[in-house]
Coordinates of C-alpha atoms and ligand atoms in Angstrom, one line a residue:
Chain A
M257 CA -0.1 0.1 0.3
A258 CA 1.7 3.3 -0.7
R259 CA 2.0 6.1 1.6
A260 CA 0.3 8.8 1.5
L261 CA 3.3 10.7 2.9
D262 CA 5.7 11.4 0.4
K263 CA 9.5 10.2 1.6
P264 CA 11.0 12.9 3.6
S265 CA 12.6 15.8 1.1
D266 CA 14.0 19.2 2.7
N267 CA 14.0 19.9 -1.2
I268 CA 13.3 23.8 -1.2
M269 CA 10.6 23.7 -4.1
E270 CA 8.8 20.7 -1.6
M271 CA 9.5 22.7 1.6
L272 CA 8.0 25.7 -0.3
K273 CA 5.0 23.4 -1.7
R274 CA 4.0 22.1 1.7
N275 CA 3.9 24.9 3.4
V276 CA 1.8 26.8 1.0
R277 CA -0.4 24.1 1.3
G278 CA -0.1 24.1 5.6
A279 CA -0.7 28.4 5.0
Y280 CA -3.8 28.0 3.4
T281 CA -5.4 25.4 5.2
I282 CA -5.2 28.1 8.5
W283 CA -6.4 30.6 6.3
Y284 CA -9.7 27.5 4.7
R285 CA -9.9 26.8 8.2
D286 CA -10.9 30.1 9.7
I287 CA -12.8 30.8 6.3
V288 CA -14.7 27.6 7.3
R289 CA -15.4 28.3 11.1
F290 CA -16.5 32.3 10.3
K291 CA -19.3 30.7 7.6
R292 CA -20.4 28.4 9.9
D293 CA -20.0 31.5 13.0
R294 CA -23.9 33.7 11.3
V295 CA -24.0 35.6 15.5
R296 CA -20.8 36.7 15.2
M297 CA -21.0 37.7 11.0
F298 CA -24.6 40.0 12.1
S299 CA -23.6 40.5 15.9
S300 CA -20.3 42.2 14.5
L301 CA -23.0 45.5 13.1
G302 CA -24.3 46.0 16.4
M303 CA -21.8 47.9 18.1
P304 CA -21.2 50.1 14.8
I305 CA -24.5 50.8 13.9
V306 CA -24.5 52.0 18.2
Y307 CA -21.6 54.1 18.3
L308 CA -22.9 56.0 15.3
F309 CA -26.2 56.9 15.9
V310 CA -26.3 56.7 20.0
F311 CA -23.2 58.3 19.7
G312 CA -22.8 60.0 16.6
S313 CA -25.8 60.9 17.2
G314 CA -26.2 62.4 20.6
L315 CA -22.6 64.4 19.7
S316 CA -23.7 66.1 16.3
P317 CA -25.6 68.9 17.1
A318 CA -22.3 70.1 19.4
M319 CA -20.0 69.8 16.5
R320 CA -20.6 71.6 13.4
E321 CA -17.6 72.2 11.7
M322 CA -16.4 69.5 10.8
G323 CA -15.0 70.0 7.8
G324 CA -15.6 73.6 6.9
G325 CA -19.2 72.3 8.1
N326 CA -19.6 69.8 4.8
I327 CA -19.9 66.9 7.3
D328 CA -21.8 65.5 10.0
F329 CA -20.2 63.8 13.0
K330 CA -21.5 61.2 12.3
Q331 CA -20.2 60.9 8.3
F332 CA -16.3 61.5 10.8
M333 CA -16.9 59.2 12.6
F334 CA -18.0 56.2 9.5
P335 CA -14.1 55.7 9.0
G336 CA -14.0 55.0 12.8
V337 CA -16.7 52.9 13.1
L338 CA -14.8 51.2 9.8
T339 CA -11.6 51.0 11.9
M340 CA -13.1 49.6 15.1
T341 CA -15.0 46.5 13.1
V342 CA -11.1 45.6 11.6
L343 CA -9.4 46.4 14.5
F344 CA -11.2 44.1 16.6
T345 CA -12.2 41.5 14.3
S346 CA -8.6 41.2 12.9
V347 CA -7.2 41.5 16.8
F348 CA -9.7 38.9 17.8
S349 CA -8.9 36.3 15.0
A350 CA -4.6 36.2 16.1
V351 CA -5.5 35.8 19.2
S352 CA -8.0 32.9 18.9
I353 CA -4.6 31.3 18.5
V354 CA -4.2 31.6 22.7
W355 CA -7.9 29.6 22.4
D356 CA -6.4 26.9 20.1
R357 CA -3.4 26.3 22.7
E358 CA -6.2 26.0 25.5
F359 CA -8.5 23.3 24.2
G360 CA -5.5 21.6 22.5
F361 CA -6.3 22.1 18.8
L362 CA -3.1 24.5 18.2
K363 CA -0.6 21.1 19.4
E364 CA -1.8 19.7 15.6
V365 CA -1.2 21.8 14.0
M366 CA 2.4 22.1 15.6
V367 CA 3.2 18.3 14.9
A368 CA 2.0 18.6 11.6
P369 CA 4.8 19.1 8.9
V370 CA 4.3 22.7 8.5
S371 CA 7.0 25.1 9.8
R372 CA 6.0 28.2 12.7
V373 CA 6.2 30.4 9.7
A374 CA 3.8 29.1 7.7
V375 CA 1.5 28.7 9.9
A376 CA 1.6 31.9 11.2
L377 CA 1.8 33.7 8.0
G378 CA -2.1 31.3 7.1
K379 CA -3.3 33.2 10.6
V380 CA -2.6 36.6 9.5
A381 CA -4.4 35.4 6.4
G382 CA -6.8 33.9 8.2
G383 CA -7.9 37.1 10.0
S384 CA -7.4 39.7 7.7
T385 CA -10.0 38.0 5.5
V386 CA -12.5 37.7 8.4
S387 CA -12.3 41.4 9.1
L388 CA -12.5 42.4 5.5
F389 CA -15.3 40.8 5.6
Q390 CA -16.6 42.7 8.6
G391 CA -15.7 46.1 7.4
L392 CA -17.6 45.3 3.7
I393 CA -20.4 44.4 5.8
V394 CA -20.4 48.0 7.6
L395 CA -19.3 50.2 4.4
L396 CA -23.0 49.4 3.7
L397 CA -23.6 51.4 6.0
A398 CA -22.7 54.0 4.4
P399 CA -25.3 55.4 2.7
V400 CA -27.5 55.0 5.4
L401 CA -25.1 58.0 6.9
G402 CA -25.2 59.5 3.2
V403 CA -21.6 59.3 3.1
N404 CA -21.9 58.0 -0.7
L405 CA -19.2 55.9 -2.4
S406 CA -17.5 55.5 -6.2
I407 CA -16.5 52.2 -7.4
S408 CA -12.7 53.4 -7.2
Q409 CA -13.6 54.5 -3.7
I410 CA -15.0 51.3 -2.3
V411 CA -11.9 49.4 -4.1
S412 CA -9.3 52.3 -1.8
L413 CA -10.6 51.5 1.0
I414 CA -10.4 47.6 0.6
G415 CA -7.2 48.0 -0.2
L416 CA -6.8 50.4 2.8
M417 CA -8.7 47.5 5.4
V418 CA -7.0 45.1 4.3
M419 CA -3.0 46.9 5.1
L420 CA -4.5 47.7 8.4
A421 CA -6.4 44.5 8.6
V422 CA -3.2 42.6 7.9
M423 CA -1.0 45.6 11.2
M424 CA -3.9 44.4 13.3
T425 CA -3.1 40.7 13.0
S426 CA 0.4 40.1 13.4
L427 CA 0.0 43.0 16.4
G428 CA -2.8 40.1 17.5
I429 CA -0.5 36.8 17.0
L430 CA 2.9 38.8 18.7
I431 CA 0.8 39.0 22.0
A432 CA -0.9 35.5 21.5
A433 CA 2.7 34.0 20.4
R434 CA 3.8 32.8 24.2
Q435 CA 0.2 33.3 25.9
K436 CA -0.9 30.7 27.3
S437 CA -4.4 31.7 28.9
M438 CA -7.2 34.2 27.6
E439 CA -6.2 35.8 31.0
G440 CA -3.6 37.9 29.6
F441 CA -5.3 38.7 26.8
H442 CA -8.1 40.6 28.6
M443 CA -5.1 42.8 30.1
M444 CA -4.0 43.4 27.1
M445 CA -7.0 44.4 25.4
N446 CA -7.4 46.3 28.7
F447 CA -4.5 48.3 28.6
V448 CA -3.2 48.1 25.2
L449 CA -5.5 48.3 22.7
L450 CA -8.4 50.1 23.5
P451 CA -6.1 53.0 24.3
M452 CA -4.6 52.3 21.0
F453 CA -8.0 52.4 19.7
F454 CA -9.3 55.5 21.3
L455 CA -6.3 57.4 20.6
S456 CA -5.9 57.1 16.8
G457 CA -8.6 60.0 16.0
A458 CA -11.7 57.6 14.9
F459 CA -13.7 59.3 17.3
F460 CA -12.0 62.7 18.3
P461 CA -9.9 65.1 15.0
L462 CA -6.6 64.8 16.8
R463 CA -6.5 68.6 16.4
G464 CA -6.3 70.5 18.8
V465 CA -5.5 68.5 22.0
P466 CA -2.5 67.9 24.7
V467 CA 0.4 67.8 23.3
W468 CA 1.1 63.9 24.8
M469 CA -1.7 63.1 23.4
Y470 CA -0.6 64.4 20.1
L471 CA 3.1 62.8 20.6
L472 CA 1.4 59.2 22.1
S473 CA -1.8 59.4 18.9
K474 CA 1.6 59.3 16.1
L475 CA 3.1 56.5 18.3
D476 CA 0.4 54.5 17.7
P477 CA -0.6 52.3 14.8
V478 CA -4.0 52.9 14.2
T479 CA -4.2 56.2 14.0
Y480 CA -1.6 55.7 10.5
G481 CA -5.6 52.7 9.9
V482 CA -7.8 56.0 10.7
D483 CA -6.7 58.9 9.2
P484 CA -6.6 57.6 4.9
L485 CA -9.9 55.7 5.6
R486 CA -11.1 59.5 6.7
Q487 CA -9.6 61.2 3.4
V488 CA -10.8 58.0 0.9
S489 CA -14.1 57.6 2.6
L490 CA -15.0 61.4 2.9
Q491 CA -13.4 62.4 -0.5
A492 CA -16.5 63.3 -2.3
L493 CA -18.4 65.2 0.5
V494 CA -15.0 67.5 2.1
P495 CA -13.2 69.6 -0.9
P496 CA -9.3 69.2 -0.8
D497 CA -8.3 72.0 1.1
L498 CA -10.3 71.5 4.1
M499 CA -9.5 67.8 4.1
H500 CA -6.7 69.2 6.0
T501 CA -9.0 70.0 9.4
V502 CA -10.3 66.3 9.3
S503 CA -6.8 64.7 8.8
L504 CA -3.4 64.6 9.9
N505 CA -1.3 63.0 6.9
P506 CA -0.7 62.2 3.1
V507 CA -2.4 59.2 2.5
T508 CA 0.8 57.5 0.6
Y509 CA 2.2 58.1 3.9
N510 CA -0.2 56.3 5.8
V511 CA 0.1 53.4 4.1
M512 CA 4.1 53.5 4.3
M513 CA 3.6 53.7 8.5
M514 CA 1.0 51.0 8.4
A515 CA 3.8 48.8 5.7
S516 CA 6.4 49.7 9.1
F517 CA 4.4 48.5 12.1
S518 CA 3.5 45.3 10.0
V519 CA 6.7 44.2 9.6
L520 CA 8.2 45.6 13.1
F521 CA 4.7 43.3 14.0
L522 CA 5.4 40.0 12.0
I523 CA 8.4 39.6 12.5
P524 CA 9.4 39.5 16.4
A525 CA 4.8 37.6 16.2
V526 CA 6.9 34.4 13.9
W527 CA 9.7 34.7 16.0
L528 CA 8.6 34.0 19.8
F529 CA 5.7 31.8 18.1
G530 CA 8.0 29.4 16.1
R531 CA 10.6 28.9 19.5
Q532 CA 10.3 26.2 20.6
E533 CA 9.0 25.1 24.6
Chain B
M1450 CA 17.3 -0.8 11.9
Y1451 CA 16.6 1.8 14.5
S1452 CA 13.8 3.8 14.0
I1453 CA 14.3 5.7 17.1
K1454 CA 17.6 6.2 18.9
V1455 CA 17.7 8.3 22.6
E1456 CA 20.6 9.0 24.2
Q1457 CA 20.8 10.3 27.4
L1458 CA 17.8 12.3 27.1
V1459 CA 16.9 15.2 29.9
R1460 CA 14.4 17.6 30.5
H1461 CA 14.1 20.3 33.1
F1462 CA 11.1 22.2 33.6
G1463 CA 12.7 24.7 36.0
K1464 CA 14.0 23.1 39.2
N1465 CA 11.2 19.7 38.7
V1466 CA 13.4 16.8 36.7
A1467 CA 10.6 15.9 34.5
V1468 CA 13.1 13.5 32.2
D1469 CA 16.3 12.0 33.8
D1470 CA 18.8 11.4 31.5
I1471 CA 16.5 8.4 29.6
S1472 CA 18.6 6.4 26.3
F1473 CA 16.2 3.6 24.6
K1474 CA 16.5 2.0 20.9
V1475 CA 12.8 1.7 19.0
E1476 CA 13.5 -0.8 15.8
S1477 CA 11.4 -0.2 13.0
G1478 CA 8.6 -1.9 12.3
E1479 CA 8.2 -2.9 16.4
I1480 CA 5.8 -1.6 18.9
F1481 CA 7.5 0.0 21.8
G1482 CA 5.7 0.7 25.0
F1483 CA 7.1 3.6 28.1
L1484 CA 5.1 2.7 31.3
G1485 CA 5.1 4.1 33.9
P1486 CA 2.1 6.4 36.8
N1487 CA 1.7 9.6 36.4
G1488 CA 3.8 12.3 36.3
A1489 CA 6.7 9.8 35.4
G1490 CA 7.8 11.5 32.5
K1491 CA 5.6 9.7 29.7
T1492 CA 4.2 12.9 27.6
T1493 CA 7.4 15.2 27.9
T1494 CA 9.7 12.7 26.4
I1495 CA 7.1 11.6 23.3
N1496 CA 6.3 16.0 22.9
M1497 CA 10.5 15.9 23.0
L1498 CA 10.1 13.2 20.1
T1499 CA 7.9 15.0 18.1
T1500 CA 9.6 18.2 17.8
L1501 CA 6.9 20.0 20.8
L1502 CA 8.9 20.4 23.6
R1503 CA 12.8 21.2 23.5
P1504 CA 15.6 18.7 25.1
T1505 CA 17.1 20.0 28.3
S1506 CA 20.1 18.5 26.8
G1507 CA 21.1 15.3 24.9
T1508 CA 20.2 13.6 21.5
A1509 CA 17.0 11.5 19.9
L1510 CA 16.7 10.4 16.4
V1511 CA 13.8 9.7 15.0
N1512 CA 13.4 8.3 11.6
G1513 CA 17.5 9.5 10.9
Y1514 CA 17.0 12.7 12.5
D1515 CA 17.6 15.0 15.1
V1516 CA 14.3 16.3 16.9
G1517 CA 16.4 19.0 17.7
K1518 CA 18.6 20.6 14.3
Q1519 CA 16.8 18.8 11.7
Q1520 CA 13.0 18.6 12.7
A1521 CA 11.1 20.0 9.4
L1522 CA 12.6 15.9 8.8
V1523 CA 11.6 14.4 11.8
R1524 CA 7.7 15.4 11.6
Q1525 CA 7.5 14.5 8.1
S1526 CA 8.5 10.9 9.3
I1527 CA 5.7 11.2 11.7
G1528 CA 1.8 10.5 12.9
M1529 CA 1.1 11.7 16.5
I1530 CA -2.3 10.9 18.8
F1531 CA -2.4 13.2 22.0
Q1532 CA -3.5 12.3 25.1
D1533 CA -5.1 15.5 25.5
A1534 CA -8.2 17.2 23.8
S1535 CA -6.2 18.1 20.2
L1536 CA -10.6 18.3 17.7
D1537 CA -11.4 21.4 16.6
D1538 CA -15.0 20.9 18.5
K1539 CA -16.2 24.2 16.3
L1540 CA -16.1 21.8 12.9
T1541 CA -17.6 18.8 12.2
G1542 CA -15.8 15.4 12.8
R1543 CA -15.1 15.3 8.6
E1544 CA -14.0 17.9 8.3
N1545 CA -11.1 17.8 11.4
L1546 CA -9.9 14.4 9.6
L1547 CA -9.7 17.1 6.4
F1548 CA -8.1 19.3 7.4
H1549 CA -5.4 17.0 8.9
G1550 CA -5.2 15.8 4.7
M1551 CA -4.5 19.2 3.7
L1552 CA -2.2 19.7 6.9
Y1553 CA 0.0 16.5 5.4
G1554 CA -0.8 16.8 1.8
L1555 CA -3.9 14.3 1.6
S1556 CA -4.9 14.0 -2.5
A1557 CA -8.1 14.7 -2.5
D1558 CA -9.7 11.2 -3.6
D1559 CA -7.2 9.4 -1.2
F1560 CA -9.0 11.7 1.5
S1561 CA -12.3 10.0 0.9
D1562 CA -11.4 6.8 0.8
K1563 CA -9.5 7.0 3.7
A1564 CA -11.7 9.2 5.2
A1565 CA -14.5 6.5 5.2
K1566 CA -12.8 3.8 5.9
L1567 CA -11.6 5.1 9.1
L1568 CA -14.5 6.1 10.4
D1569 CA -16.3 3.2 10.1
M1570 CA -13.5 1.6 12.2
V1571 CA -14.5 3.3 15.2
E1572 CA -18.9 4.2 13.7
L1573 CA -18.9 7.2 13.1
T1574 CA -19.5 7.3 10.4
D1575 CA -22.9 8.3 11.1
R1576 CA -22.2 11.0 12.8
A1577 CA -19.2 12.4 11.0
E1578 CA -21.2 16.0 9.9
E1579 CA -22.4 17.0 12.8
V1580 CA -19.9 19.5 14.9
V1581 CA -17.5 17.4 17.2
L1582 CA -19.1 19.8 20.7
N1583 CA -21.5 17.6 20.6
Y1584 CA -19.6 14.1 20.4
S1585 CA -19.3 11.9 23.2
G1586 CA -15.5 11.9 25.0
G1587 CA -15.6 8.7 23.8
M1588 CA -16.7 9.6 20.3
K1589 CA -13.9 12.0 20.8
R1590 CA -11.3 9.7 20.7
R1591 CA -11.7 7.1 18.3
L1592 CA -11.8 10.7 16.5
E1593 CA -8.6 11.5 17.8
I1594 CA -6.8 8.1 17.0
V1595 CA -7.7 8.1 13.3
R1596 CA -6.7 11.1 13.0
G1597 CA -3.3 10.5 13.6
L1598 CA -3.4 7.0 11.2
L1599 CA -5.0 9.2 8.3
H1600 CA -1.6 10.1 6.5
N1601 CA 0.5 6.5 7.0
P1602 CA 3.0 7.8 8.9
N1603 CA 6.0 6.0 9.1
I1604 CA 6.2 5.7 12.7
L1605 CA 3.2 6.6 15.0
F1606 CA 3.4 8.0 18.3
L1607 CA 0.4 7.2 20.5
D1608 CA 0.2 9.0 23.8
E1609 CA -2.2 6.9 26.6
P1610 CA -3.8 5.9 22.8
T1611 CA -7.2 4.4 24.5
L1612 CA -7.5 5.9 27.4
G1613 CA -11.2 6.5 28.4
L1614 CA -11.9 3.6 26.1
D1615 CA -14.6 1.2 26.2
P1616 CA -12.9 -2.1 26.3
Q1617 CA -14.9 -3.3 22.6
T1618 CA -12.9 0.1 20.8
R1619 CA -10.4 -0.9 22.6
R1620 CA -10.5 -3.8 20.9
H1621 CA -11.1 -2.7 18.1
I1622 CA -8.2 0.1 17.8
W1623 CA -5.6 -2.4 18.8
D1624 CA -7.6 -5.1 16.1
Y1625 CA -6.6 -2.4 13.4
L1626 CA -3.0 -0.8 15.2
I1627 CA -1.7 -4.3 15.1
T1628 CA -2.6 -5.1 11.8
L1629 CA -0.8 -1.9 10.4
R1630 CA 1.9 -2.6 12.1
E1631 CA 2.0 -6.3 10.3
R1632 CA 1.2 -5.0 6.7
Q1633 CA 3.1 -1.5 6.9
G1634 CA 5.9 -2.2 8.9
V1635 CA 5.1 0.9 11.2
T1636 CA 6.8 1.7 14.4
M1637 CA 5.2 2.5 17.2
F1638 CA 6.1 4.2 20.4
M1639 CA 3.0 4.1 23.0
T1640 CA 3.0 4.9 26.0
T1641 CA 0.5 3.5 28.9
H1642 CA -1.0 2.4 32.6
Y1643 CA -2.7 0.1 31.4
M1644 CA -0.8 -3.3 32.2
E1645 CA -2.8 -5.0 29.6
E1646 CA -2.6 -3.2 27.0
A1647 CA 1.8 -3.3 27.5
E1648 CA 1.4 -6.5 26.6
H1649 CA 0.3 -5.4 23.0
C1650 CA 4.2 -4.0 22.9
D1651 CA 7.3 -5.8 21.6
H1652 CA 9.9 -4.1 24.6
I1653 CA 9.0 -1.6 27.4
A1654 CA 10.5 0.9 29.2
I1655 CA 8.8 1.3 32.5
I1656 CA 9.6 4.6 33.6
D1657 CA 9.6 5.9 37.0
D1658 CA 10.2 9.9 37.9
G1659 CA 11.7 10.4 35.4
K1660 CA 14.0 7.5 35.0
I1661 CA 13.4 4.2 32.7
V1662 CA 13.9 1.7 35.8
G1663 CA 13.2 -1.8 32.7
L1664 CA 13.9 -2.4 29.9
D1665 CA 12.8 -5.2 27.5
T1666 CA 10.0 -7.6 26.5
P1667 CA 6.8 -8.4 28.7
E1668 CA 7.8 -12.3 29.0
A1669 CA 11.4 -11.0 29.7
L1670 CA 10.6 -8.9 32.0
K1671 CA 7.4 -10.7 34.0
A1672 CA 10.1 -13.3 34.1
M1673 CA 12.7 -11.2 36.9
V1674 CA 9.8 -11.6 39.0
G1675 CA 10.5 -15.4 38.9
G1676 CA 8.2 -18.2 39.5
D1677 CA 4.5 -17.6 40.7
I1678 CA 2.5 -15.2 42.7
I1679 CA 0.2 -15.7 45.4
M1680 CA -2.4 -13.6 47.0
A1681 CA -3.6 -13.5 50.1
I1682 CA -6.1 -12.9 52.8
T1683 CA -6.1 -13.4 56.3
D1684 CA -6.8 -12.7 59.6
D1685 CA -3.7 -11.3 60.7
N1686 CA -1.3 -10.3 57.8
E1687 CA 1.8 -9.1 60.1
Q1688 CA 2.1 -12.2 62.0
A1689 CA 1.9 -14.3 58.7
S1690 CA 4.4 -12.7 56.6
L1691 CA 6.5 -13.3 59.9
R1692 CA 5.8 -16.8 60.3
L1693 CA 6.1 -17.0 56.5
Q1694 CA 9.5 -15.4 56.6
N1695 CA 11.1 -17.6 58.8
S1696 CA 9.6 -21.0 58.0
H1697 CA 10.6 -19.9 55.0
G1698 CA 12.3 -16.7 53.9
V1699 CA 9.8 -15.1 51.7
D1700 CA 9.3 -11.8 51.1
T1701 CA 6.2 -10.7 51.7
R1702 CA 4.1 -7.3 50.7
K1703 CA 1.1 -5.7 51.4
G1704 CA -1.3 -5.8 48.0
P1705 CA -4.6 -3.9 47.6
D1706 CA -7.8 -4.5 49.2
N1707 CA -5.8 -6.5 52.2
Q1708 CA -4.2 -8.9 49.9
L1709 CA -0.8 -10.2 51.3
I1710 CA 1.1 -11.0 48.8
I1711 CA 3.6 -13.3 48.0
E1712 CA 6.2 -14.1 45.1
T1713 CA 8.0 -17.6 45.0
E1714 CA 8.7 -20.2 42.6
R1715 CA 5.5 -23.4 42.1
G1716 CA 3.5 -21.4 43.9
D1717 CA 1.5 -24.5 43.5
R1718 CA 3.8 -26.2 46.3
F1719 CA 4.1 -23.6 48.4
I1720 CA 0.9 -23.5 48.7
P1721 CA -0.1 -26.4 51.1
E1722 CA 3.3 -25.7 53.0
M1723 CA 1.6 -21.9 53.6
M1724 CA -1.1 -23.6 55.3
S1725 CA 0.4 -25.8 57.1
V1726 CA 3.1 -22.9 58.7
L1727 CA -0.5 -20.6 58.7
T1728 CA -2.5 -23.4 60.5
D1729 CA 0.0 -24.4 62.7
Q1730 CA -1.3 -25.1 66.0
T1731 CA 1.2 -24.9 68.4
Q1732 CA 2.1 -21.4 66.9
G1733 CA -1.3 -20.4 67.1
N1734 CA -3.6 -20.5 64.2
I1735 CA -4.1 -17.8 61.8
S1736 CA -7.3 -18.1 59.6
V1737 CA -6.7 -17.5 56.3
K1738 CA -10.3 -17.2 54.5
S1739 CA -8.8 -17.2 50.4
V1740 CA -5.9 -17.4 48.8
Y1741 CA -5.0 -17.4 45.0
L1742 CA -2.2 -18.3 42.7
R1743 CA -0.9 -16.7 39.4
C1744 CA 1.3 -15.2 37.3
P1745 CA 2.8 -12.4 37.5
T1746 CA 1.9 -9.0 36.1
L1747 CA 3.3 -6.0 34.4
E1748 CA 2.9 -4.6 37.6
D1749 CA 4.6 -6.9 39.5
V1750 CA 7.7 -6.3 38.1
F1751 CA 7.2 -2.3 38.6
I1752 CA 6.2 -3.0 41.9
K1753 CA 9.6 -5.4 42.3
L1754 CA 12.1 -2.6 40.6
T1755 CA 10.3 1.4 41.9
G1756 CA 9.5 -0.4 45.6
H1757 CA 6.3 1.0 45.1
A1758 CA 3.0 0.6 43.4
M1759 CA 2.2 2.0 39.8
R1760 CA -1.3 3.5 41.4
D1761 CA -0.9 4.2 44.9
Q1762 CA -4.3 5.8 46.2
N1763 CA -3.4 9.7 45.1
A1764 CA -2.4 9.1 41.3
V1765 CA -5.9 7.7 41.2
D1766 CA -7.6 10.3 42.4
K1767 CA -5.5 12.7 40.2
D1768 CA -6.0 11.2 37.5
K1769 CA -9.6 11.3 37.7
V1770 CA -9.2 15.4 38.5
R1771 CA -6.9 15.2 35.3
S1772 CA -10.3 13.3 33.0
G1773 CA -12.8 15.6 34.3
M1774 CA -10.3 18.4 33.6
R1775 CA -10.1 16.7 30.0
R1776 CA -13.6 16.7 29.6
W1777 CA -14.5 20.2 30.6
R1778 CA -11.7 21.8 28.1
G1779 CA -13.0 19.0 25.4
R1780 CA -16.2 21.4 25.9
Ligands
ATP1457 N1 4.8 22.4 30.8 C1 5.2 22.1 31.6 N2 5.8 22.7 33.2 C2 6.4 22.7 34.0 N3 5.9 21.1 34.4 C3 5.5 20.1 34.1 C4 4.9 20.4 32.5 N4 4.9 19.6 31.9 C5 5.0 18.9 32.5 N5 5.3 19.4 33.5 C6 6.0 18.0 35.1 O1 6.7 16.6 33.9 C7 6.9 15.8 35.0 C8 6.1 15.2 33.4 O2 5.0 15.3 33.8 P1 4.3 14.0 32.1 O3 3.2 15.1 31.5 O4 5.9 14.1 31.3 O5 4.5 12.9 32.3 P2 3.4 11.2 32.5 O6 4.3 10.4 32.1 O7 2.8 11.8 30.8 O8 2.1 11.1 33.4 P3 0.7 10.9 33.2 O9 0.6 9.9 32.8 O10 0.0 11.9 34.1 O11 -0.3 12.0 31.7 C9 5.6 16.1 35.9 O12 5.8 16.4 36.6 C10 5.1 17.3 35.6 O13 4.4 18.1 36.4
MG1458 MG1 0.8 12.2 29.9

């Protein structure tokens, strides 16, 4: 009877094939689990709606002069809500590694003939796909808010969401790489992720804030995700010469910062995850 | 030809020495058993051999590859059945198998043939499309076992494979494993603390407190005990023990349920002599309630080698707690 397992080989092409297949498997598992979880798919719409319509409507009257009076607060918040969805979905997807470790499934993956790097990259791909999908669902709210998007805007937003997702999934894997239980993650959630989100300018403009906050926001990777999403989604509403009142950096700069942060997170994440106990 | 060669393998966890300088070889195509009580270091050893844990020192070759330096090649050579839960319970039984097949690069045809056959063997075909969350503990265990067999590994590691299974399923699985060995020459390295299961092995290493205290075939190990085992229940075990020591120079030990255990050659001849010594009127009659003669088991070997029983009450309690944990975690 033929062996299904090929003769062990460390030929470069063989290894590559094996690892691409492994990464694909990890990605595919995330997709299957996501599809099964209809509740999660739609409940994730709940938070954005609450924020937009409660918070947004409540603050709208106080924040009238945004973008030279061309947009209201809900429209300002929309890219922030988009960021929120992508950010938390990405991090949660990556941190599911901790669940897998606690419930034992991770061992099954770790003895398989697939490198740790491939597993981590598969996880980045899986988490990013799932959060992009969630982001797209939130995008459906845009017309309700009077944010009408053209095809080219949507394409740009997708690109930006993917970058944000990759960055945040990488951060999630970095957090989860050595974590043995979910408790440690809750700490991270309260002391790292939430501050990161609130300092990013998702829900208020970072103009005229105290210097410490301004400086922290510069160090905050999420800032570089919110800013371009805002510029692209409000393109048609805010005249170009007034865009600077609601934004910070050129889009290309933001994109470069996201790419840099992704690399900065991913390399130690893969290294930590791959280290044997 | 050896499939596994281990030399002076050591693993510390902080100050705790889980595996303490063990060396052994496993021949290709044999079933090699690791027998030892809870906490002996069985899982730690398996985890080092399967690249999940880094040895503190020493070397191990699996299929000729170094577990420290050639992890990719080691992992391509092996299959593993874990002691603790390792399924994704949000997925169906078949999906769990499918992901395993994908990770190991099985073609779609190979997969469906093999999966159908294995699911049949453990009677899970009807439940294959259900999420594992709904499975009972035994069903999960059966699924895990066949998942480890799915990709036809050269060397199979089984960590307490049949823990918590009913006897019938256990027999089914053993039949399959033995056929697998005969037809495909698969090498198996297993840990267990079921004595009966250890009997299936070609060689057994007895491990206690991180050290190998004996290594041989089950027959040779049992021959170490020498002769027969007599188990008696008397009115006054201490007195009986003393009297047998004086009259025949035999050592006795305490067994479970207030039994007195006597190790001797030709037990059939010893029993009448023992009876006359114990019921000797001049020294006072010790009434004997029951006498039972049997061949030595691996448990006897274990006691002989380590001086303590394998399943003391402490360990049994710990085991209960853990199987409870397993059930809880498996949810
Ligand atoms: N990850 C770990 N961290 C710290 N100590 C550990 C770890 N894993 C195992 N140990 C310790 O190493 C020793 C050996 O454990 P191991 O799991 O190898 O035993 P075992 O022979 O498999 O026992 P059992 O029959 O209960 O499965 C135990 O004292 C255990 O507490
Ligand atoms: Mg164990």
